[in-house]
JSON list of C-alpha atoms in Angstrom, two decimals:
[
{"chain": "E", "resi": 1, "resn": "UNK", "atom": "CA", "xyz": [16.31, -32.83, 8.05]},
{"chain": "E", "resi": 2, "resn": "UNK", "atom": "CA", "xyz": [18.07, -30.39, 10.35]},
{"chain": "E", "resi": 3, "resn": "UNK", "atom": "CA", "xyz": [16.48, -28.03, 12.90]},
{"chain": "E", "resi": 4, "resn": "UNK", "atom": "CA", "xyz": [16.46, -25.09, 10.46]},
{"chain": "E", "resi": 5, "resn": "UNK", "atom": "CA", "xyz": [14.22, -26.98, 8.05]},
{"chain": "E", "resi": 6, "resn": "UNK", "atom": "CA", "xyz": [11.83, -27.86, 10.87]},
{"chain": "E", "resi": 7, "resn": "UNK", "atom": "CA", "xyz": [11.60, -24.23, 11.97]},
{"chain": "E", "resi": 8, "resn": "UNK", "atom": "CA", "xyz": [10.92, -23.01, 8.42]},
{"chain": "E", "resi": 9, "resn": "UNK", "atom": "CA", "xyz": [7.89, -25.30, 8.02]},
{"chain": "E", "resi": 10, "resn": "UNK", "atom": "CA", "xyz": [5.58, -23.50, 10.47]},
{"chain": "E", "resi": 11, "resn": "UNK", "atom": "CA", "xyz": [6.69, -20.09, 9.18]},
{"chain": "E", "resi": 12, "resn": "UNK", "atom": "CA", "xyz": [5.90, -21.09, 5.59]},
{"chain": "E", "resi": 13, "resn": "UNK", "atom": "CA", "xyz": [2.53, -22.48, 6.68]},
{"chain": "E", "resi": 14, "resn": "UNK", "atom": "CA", "xyz": [1.79, -19.21, 8.46]},
{"chain": "E", "resi": 15, "resn": "UNK", "atom": "CA", "xyz": [2.62, -17.10, 5.41]},
{"chain": "E", "resi": 16, "resn": "UNK", "atom": "CA", "xyz": [0.75, -19.50, 3.12]},
{"chain": "E", "resi": 17, "resn": "UNK", "atom": "CA", "xyz": [-2.40, -19.09, 5.22]},
{"chain": "E", "resi": 18, "resn": "UNK", "atom": "CA", "xyz": [-2.08, -15.30, 5.14]},
{"chain": "E", "resi": 19, "resn": "UNK", "atom": "CA", "xyz": [-1.31, -15.30, 1.40]},
{"chain": "E", "resi": 20, "resn": "UNK", "atom": "CA", "xyz": [-4.43, -17.34, 0.68]},
{"chain": "E", "resi": 21, "resn": "UNK", "atom": "CA", "xyz": [-6.58, -14.70, 2.40]},
{"chain": "E", "resi": 22, "resn": "UNK", "atom": "CA", "xyz": [-4.97, -11.96, 0.32]},
{"chain": "E", "resi": 23, "resn": "UNK", "atom": "CA", "xyz": [-5.41, -14.02, -2.87]},
{"chain": "E", "resi": 24, "resn": "UNK", "atom": "CA", "xyz": [-9.10, -14.09, -2.07]},
{"chain": "E", "resi": 25, "resn": "UNK", "atom": "CA", "xyz": [-9.30, -10.30, -2.30]},
{"chain": "E", "resi": 26, "resn": "UNK", "atom": "CA", "xyz": [-6.90, -9.96, -5.23]},
{"chain": "E", "resi": 27, "resn": "UNK", "atom": "CA", "xyz": [-9.53, -8.73, -7.67]},
{"chain": "E", "resi": 28, "resn": "UNK", "atom": "CA", "xyz": [-11.50, -5.46, -7.59]},
{"chain": "E", "resi": 29, "resn": "UNK", "atom": "CA", "xyz": [-14.85, -7.23, -7.97]},
{"chain": "E", "resi": 30, "resn": "UNK", "atom": "CA", "xyz": [-14.10, -9.47, -4.98]},
{"chain": "E", "resi": 31, "resn": "UNK", "atom": "CA", "xyz": [-13.19, -6.45, -2.86]},
{"chain": "E", "resi": 32, "resn": "UNK", "atom": "CA", "xyz": [-16.43, -4.79, -3.95]},
{"chain": "E", "resi": 33, "resn": "UNK", "atom": "CA", "xyz": [-18.38, -7.95, -3.07]},
{"chain": "E", "resi": 34, "resn": "UNK", "atom": "CA", "xyz": [-16.90, -7.88, 0.43]},
{"chain": "E", "resi": 35, "resn": "UNK", "atom": "CA", "xyz": [-17.92, -4.24, 0.73]},
{"chain": "E", "resi": 36, "resn": "UNK", "atom": "CA", "xyz": [-21.43, -4.99, -0.49]},
{"chain": "E", "resi": 37, "resn": "UNK", "atom": "CA", "xyz": [-21.85, -7.78, 2.07]},
{"chain": "E", "resi": 38, "resn": "UNK", "atom": "CA", "xyz": [-20.42, -5.75, 4.96]},
{"chain": "E", "resi": 39, "resn": "UNK", "atom": "CA", "xyz": [-23.67, -4.00, 5.84]},
{"chain": "E", "resi": 40, "resn": "UNK", "atom": "CA", "xyz": [-26.07, -6.92, 5.70]},
{"chain": "E", "resi": 41, "resn": "UNK", "atom": "CA", "xyz": [-26.44, -10.18, 7.57]},
{"chain": "E", "resi": 42, "resn": "UNK", "atom": "CA", "xyz": [-26.70, -12.06, 4.29]},
{"chain": "E", "resi": 43, "resn": "UNK", "atom": "CA", "xyz": [-27.71, -11.34, 0.71]},
{"chain": "E", "resi": 44, "resn": "UNK", "atom": "CA", "xyz": [-28.67, -13.33, -2.36]},
{"chain": "E", "resi": 45, "resn": "UNK", "atom": "CA", "xyz": [-26.30, -13.50, -5.32]},
{"chain": "E", "resi": 46, "resn": "UNK", "atom": "CA", "xyz": [-28.64, -11.35, -7.42]},
{"chain": "E", "resi": 47, "resn": "UNK", "atom": "CA", "xyz": [-28.24, -8.49, -4.92]},
{"chain": "E", "resi": 48, "resn": "UNK", "atom": "CA", "xyz": [-24.51, -9.06, -4.46]},
{"chain": "E", "resi": 49, "resn": "UNK", "atom": "CA", "xyz": [-23.92, -8.85, -8.21]},
{"chain": "E", "resi": 50, "resn": "UNK", "atom": "CA", "xyz": [-26.43, -6.11, -9.01]},
{"chain": "E", "resi": 51, "resn": "UNK", "atom": "CA", "xyz": [-23.79, -3.37, -8.66]},
{"chain": "E", "resi": 52, "resn": "UNK", "atom": "CA", "xyz": [-21.41, -4.86, -11.23]},
{"chain": "E", "resi": 53, "resn": "UNK", "atom": "CA", "xyz": [-21.47, -5.04, -14.98]},
{"chain": "E", "resi": 54, "resn": "UNK", "atom": "CA", "xyz": [-20.68, -8.75, -14.86]},
{"chain": "E", "resi": 55, "resn": "UNK", "atom": "CA", "xyz": [-22.74, -11.78, -15.74]},
{"chain": "E", "resi": 56, "resn": "UNK", "atom": "CA", "xyz": [-24.28, -13.82, -12.95]},
{"chain": "E", "resi": 57, "resn": "UNK", "atom": "CA", "xyz": [-21.82, -16.63, -13.68]},
{"chain": "E", "resi": 58, "resn": "UNK", "atom": "CA", "xyz": [-18.84, -14.24, -13.43]},
{"chain": "E", "resi": 59, "resn": "UNK", "atom": "CA", "xyz": [-20.07, -12.89, -10.09]},
{"chain": "E", "resi": 60, "resn": "UNK", "atom": "CA", "xyz": [-20.65, -16.48, -8.92]},
{"chain": "E", "resi": 61, "resn": "UNK", "atom": "CA", "xyz": [-17.06, -17.34, -9.85]},
{"chain": "E", "resi": 62, "resn": "UNK", "atom": "CA", "xyz": [-15.77, -14.44, -7.73]},
{"chain": "E", "resi": 63, "resn": "UNK", "atom": "CA", "xyz": [-18.05, -15.41, -4.84]},
{"chain": "E", "resi": 64, "resn": "UNK", "atom": "CA", "xyz": [-16.73, -18.98, -5.08]},
{"chain": "E", "resi": 65, "resn": "UNK", "atom": "CA", "xyz": [-13.17, -17.67, -4.84]},
{"chain": "E", "resi": 66, "resn": "UNK", "atom": "CA", "xyz": [-14.17, -15.73, -1.72]},
{"chain": "E", "resi": 67, "resn": "UNK", "atom": "CA", "xyz": [-15.75, -18.88, -0.29]},
{"chain": "E", "resi": 68, "resn": "UNK", "atom": "CA", "xyz": [-12.58, -20.90, -1.01]},
{"chain": "E", "resi": 69, "resn": "UNK", "atom": "CA", "xyz": [-10.54, -18.23, 0.78]},
{"chain": "E", "resi": 70, "resn": "UNK", "atom": "CA", "xyz": [-12.90, -18.42, 3.81]},
{"chain": "E", "resi": 71, "resn": "UNK", "atom": "CA", "xyz": [-13.95, -14.81, 3.40]},
{"chain": "E", "resi": 72, "resn": "UNK", "atom": "CA", "xyz": [-17.58, -15.53, 2.49]},
{"chain": "E", "resi": 73, "resn": "UNK", "atom": "CA", "xyz": [-19.91, -18.42, 3.28]},
{"chain": "E", "resi": 74, "resn": "UNK", "atom": "CA", "xyz": [-23.45, -19.56, 2.59]},
{"chain": "E", "resi": 75, "resn": "UNK", "atom": "CA", "xyz": [-25.40, -19.46, 5.88]},
{"chain": "E", "resi": 76, "resn": "UNK", "atom": "CA", "xyz": [-28.18, -21.63, 4.45]},
{"chain": "E", "resi": 77, "resn": "UNK", "atom": "CA", "xyz": [-27.55, -24.45, 1.99]},
{"chain": "E", "resi": 78, "resn": "UNK", "atom": "CA", "xyz": [-31.06, -24.16, 0.58]},
{"chain": "E", "resi": 79, "resn": "UNK", "atom": "CA", "xyz": [-30.67, -20.54, -0.55]},
{"chain": "E", "resi": 80, "resn": "UNK", "atom": "CA", "xyz": [-28.18, -18.63, -2.62]},
{"chain": "E", "resi": 81, "resn": "UNK", "atom": "CA", "xyz": [-27.57, -16.19, 0.23]},
{"chain": "E", "resi": 82, "resn": "UNK", "atom": "CA", "xyz": [-24.04, -15.20, 1.20]},
{"chain": "E", "resi": 83, "resn": "UNK", "atom": "CA", "xyz": [-22.49, -13.59, 4.26]},
{"chain": "E", "resi": 84, "resn": "UNK", "atom": "CA", "xyz": [-19.05, -12.57, 5.47]},
{"chain": "E", "resi": 85, "resn": "UNK", "atom": "CA", "xyz": [-16.97, -14.81, 7.68]},
{"chain": "E", "resi": 86, "resn": "UNK", "atom": "CA", "xyz": [-14.94, -13.15, 10.47]},
{"chain": "E", "resi": 87, "resn": "UNK", "atom": "CA", "xyz": [-12.04, -12.99, 7.98]},
{"chain": "E", "resi": 88, "resn": "UNK", "atom": "CA", "xyz": [-14.32, -11.33, 5.43]},
{"chain": "E", "resi": 89, "resn": "UNK", "atom": "CA", "xyz": [-15.52, -8.84, 8.05]},
{"chain": "E", "resi": 90, "resn": "UNK", "atom": "CA", "xyz": [-11.90, -8.01, 8.90]},
{"chain": "E", "resi": 91, "resn": "UNK", "atom": "CA", "xyz": [-10.97, -7.36, 5.26]},
{"chain": "E", "resi": 92, "resn": "UNK", "atom": "CA", "xyz": [-14.18, -5.41, 4.59]},
{"chain": "E", "resi": 93, "resn": "UNK", "atom": "CA", "xyz": [-13.50, -3.21, 7.63]},
{"chain": "E", "resi": 94, "resn": "UNK", "atom": "CA", "xyz": [-9.89, -2.73, 6.53]},
{"chain": "E", "resi": 95, "resn": "UNK", "atom": "CA", "xyz": [-11.02, -1.68, 3.05]},
{"chain": "E", "resi": 96, "resn": "UNK", "atom": "CA", "xyz": [-13.69, 0.62, 4.48]},
{"chain": "E", "resi": 97, "resn": "UNK", "atom": "CA", "xyz": [-11.16, 2.27, 6.77]},
{"chain": "E", "resi": 98, "resn": "UNK", "atom": "CA", "xyz": [-8.14, 2.47, 4.45]},
{"chain": "E", "resi": 99, "resn": "UNK", "atom": "CA", "xyz": [-9.22, 2.29, 0.79]},
{"chain": "E", "resi": 100, "resn": "UNK", "atom": "CA", "xyz": [-9.30, 6.06, 0.26]},
{"chain": "E", "resi": 101, "resn": "UNK", "atom": "CA", "xyz": [-5.87, 6.52, 1.81]},
{"chain": "E", "resi": 102, "resn": "UNK", "atom": "CA", "xyz": [-4.37, 3.64, -0.16]},
{"chain": "E", "resi": 103, "resn": "UNK", "atom": "CA", "xyz": [-5.90, 4.96, -3.36]},
{"chain": "E", "resi": 104, "resn": "UNK", "atom": "CA", "xyz": [-4.49, 8.44, -2.68]},
{"chain": "E", "resi": 105, "resn": "UNK", "atom": "CA", "xyz": [-1.05, 6.94, -1.98]},
{"chain": "E", "resi": 106, "resn": "UNK", "atom": "CA", "xyz": [-1.18, 4.96, -5.24]},
{"chain": "E", "resi": 107, "resn": "UNK", "atom": "CA", "xyz": [-2.24, 8.08, -7.16]},
{"chain": "E", "resi": 108, "resn": "UNK", "atom": "CA", "xyz": [0.66, 10.08, -5.73]},
{"chain": "E", "resi": 109, "resn": "UNK", "atom": "CA", "xyz": [3.08, 7.27, -6.53]},
{"chain": "E", "resi": 110, "resn": "UNK", "atom": "CA", "xyz": [1.77, 6.97, -10.09]},
{"chain": "E", "resi": 111, "resn": "UNK", "atom": "CA", "xyz": [2.13, 10.74, -10.57]},
{"chain": "E", "resi": 112, "resn": "UNK", "atom": "CA", "xyz": [5.72, 10.64, -9.29]},
{"chain": "E", "resi": 113, "resn": "UNK", "atom": "CA", "xyz": [6.48, 7.79, -11.69]},
{"chain": "E", "resi": 114, "resn": "UNK", "atom": "CA", "xyz": [5.01, 9.71, -14.63]},
{"chain": "E", "resi": 115, "resn": "UNK", "atom": "CA", "xyz": [7.16, 12.73, -13.74]},
{"chain": "E", "resi": 116, "resn": "UNK", "atom": "CA", "xyz": [10.26, 10.54, -13.46]},
{"chain": "E", "resi": 117, "resn": "UNK", "atom": "CA", "xyz": [9.56, 8.90, -16.83]},
{"chain": "E", "resi": 118, "resn": "UNK", "atom": "CA", "xyz": [9.28, 12.34, -18.43]},
{"chain": "E", "resi": 119, "resn": "UNK", "atom": "CA", "xyz": [12.52, 13.39, -16.78]},
{"chain": "E", "resi": 120, "resn": "UNK", "atom": "CA", "xyz": [14.41, 10.39, -18.19]},
{"chain": "E", "resi": 121, "resn": "UNK", "atom": "CA", "xyz": [12.71, 10.05, -21.59]},
{"chain": "E", "resi": 122, "resn": "UNK", "atom": "CA", "xyz": [15.50, 11.83, -23.51]},
{"chain": "E", "resi": 123, "resn": "UNK", "atom": "CA", "xyz": [18.40, 10.47, -21.46]},
{"chain": "E", "resi": 124, "resn": "UNK", "atom": "CA", "xyz": [20.40, 7.89, -23.45]},
{"chain": "E", "resi": 125, "resn": "UNK", "atom": "CA", "xyz": [19.94, 4.80, -21.26]},
{"chain": "E", "resi": 126, "resn": "UNK", "atom": "CA", "xyz": [19.17, 1.18, -22.01]},
{"chain": "E", "resi": 127, "resn": "UNK", "atom": "CA", "xyz": [15.70, 0.04, -20.93]},
{"chain": "E", "resi": 128, "resn": "UNK", "atom": "CA", "xyz": [16.81, -1.75, -17.75]},
{"chain": "E", "resi": 129, "resn": "UNK", "atom": "CA", "xyz": [18.90, 1.20, -16.57]},
{"chain": "E", "resi": 130, "resn": "UNK", "atom": "CA", "xyz": [16.11, 3.65, -17.40]},
{"chain": "E", "resi": 131, "resn": "UNK", "atom": "CA", "xyz": [13.61, 1.55, -15.43]},
{"chain": "E", "resi": 132, "resn": "UNK", "atom": "CA", "xyz": [15.91, 1.49, -12.41]},
{"chain": "E", "resi": 133, "resn": "UNK", "atom": "CA", "xyz": [16.49, 5.24, -12.65]},
{"chain": "E", "resi": 134, "resn": "UNK", "atom": "CA", "xyz": [12.76, 5.97, -12.96]},
{"chain": "E", "resi": 135, "resn": "UNK", "atom": "CA", "xyz": [11.95, 3.73, -10.00]},
{"chain": "E", "resi": 136, "resn": "UNK", "atom": "CA", "xyz": [14.65, 5.32, -7.84]},
{"chain": "E", "resi": 137, "resn": "UNK", "atom": "CA", "xyz": [13.56, 8.86, -8.78]},
{"chain": "E", "resi": 138, "resn": "UNK", "atom": "CA", "xyz": [9.89, 8.00, -8.17]},
{"chain": "E", "resi": 139, "resn": "UNK", "atom": "CA", "xyz": [10.62, 6.85, -4.63]},
{"chain": "E", "resi": 140, "resn": "UNK", "atom": "CA", "xyz": [13.02, 9.75, -4.01]},
{"chain": "E", "resi": 141, "resn": "UNK", "atom": "CA", "xyz": [10.11, 12.07, -4.81]},
{"chain": "E", "resi": 142, "resn": "UNK", "atom": "CA", "xyz": [7.28, 10.36, -3.01]},
{"chain": "E", "resi": 143, "resn": "UNK", "atom": "CA", "xyz": [8.50, 7.90, -0.35]},
{"chain": "E", "resi": 144, "resn": "UNK", "atom": "CA", "xyz": [8.34, 10.24, 2.65]},
{"chain": "E", "resi": 145, "resn": "UNK", "atom": "CA", "xyz": [5.01, 11.71, 1.58]},
{"chain": "E", "resi": 146, "resn": "UNK", "atom": "CA", "xyz": [3.42, 8.28, 1.07]},
{"chain": "E", "resi": 147, "resn": "UNK", "atom": "CA", "xyz": [4.93, 6.92, 4.27]},
{"chain": "E", "resi": 148, "resn": "UNK", "atom": "CA", "xyz": [3.50, 9.84, 6.27]},
{"chain": "E", "resi": 149, "resn": "UNK", "atom": "CA", "xyz": [0.10, 9.40, 4.62]},
{"chain": "E", "resi": 150, "resn": "UNK", "atom": "CA", "xyz": [0.03, 5.68, 5.46]},
{"chain": "E", "resi": 151, "resn": "UNK", "atom": "CA", "xyz": [1.37, 6.22, 8.99]},
{"chain": "E", "resi": 152, "resn": "UNK", "atom": "CA", "xyz": [-1.35, 8.78, 9.65]},
{"chain": "E", "resi": 153, "resn": "UNK", "atom": "CA", "xyz": [-4.03, 6.41, 8.37]},
{"chain": "E", "resi": 154, "resn": "UNK", "atom": "CA", "xyz": [-2.75, 3.52, 10.49]},
{"chain": "E", "resi": 155, "resn": "UNK", "atom": "CA", "xyz": [-2.47, 5.66, 13.60]},
{"chain": "E", "resi": 156, "resn": "UNK", "atom": "CA", "xyz": [1.28, 5.10, 13.87]},
{"chain": "E", "resi": 157, "resn": "UNK", "atom": "CA", "xyz": [2.20, 8.62, 12.75]},
{"chain": "E", "resi": 158, "resn": "UNK", "atom": "CA", "xyz": [3.74, 11.02, 15.22]}
]
């Protein structure tokens, strides 16, 4: 093994650890569970899942995924109460602070894509070329607007 391989190991481990946290929140119900736990010290599964049209077992599966990702834990082994870990608190705060802005940015991007698809629907292009053209046009239309929106939300805007 040369030095480059050794240096890549810690970087991969770092990104793997971060990716596992993001995988934990990679479902809308899991994000909502984090939000529902954000205001309380701990809550039972019946309260955590009361807001969702999911079975108890489905909610439990999502909670287990959050536990595996170290976003949620069970403070007491004897109860079915759950609470946020510091990682969970971080993600819940991030969602609370930025969800509306991210949603607005996604909506604007989706609208720009729909306009671009309409623009190219009658142009004689193969599917791959059309997809590239639509993607390029979408970002031509909305990139600066979305970037400014996200910069403002993150506090890095001018």
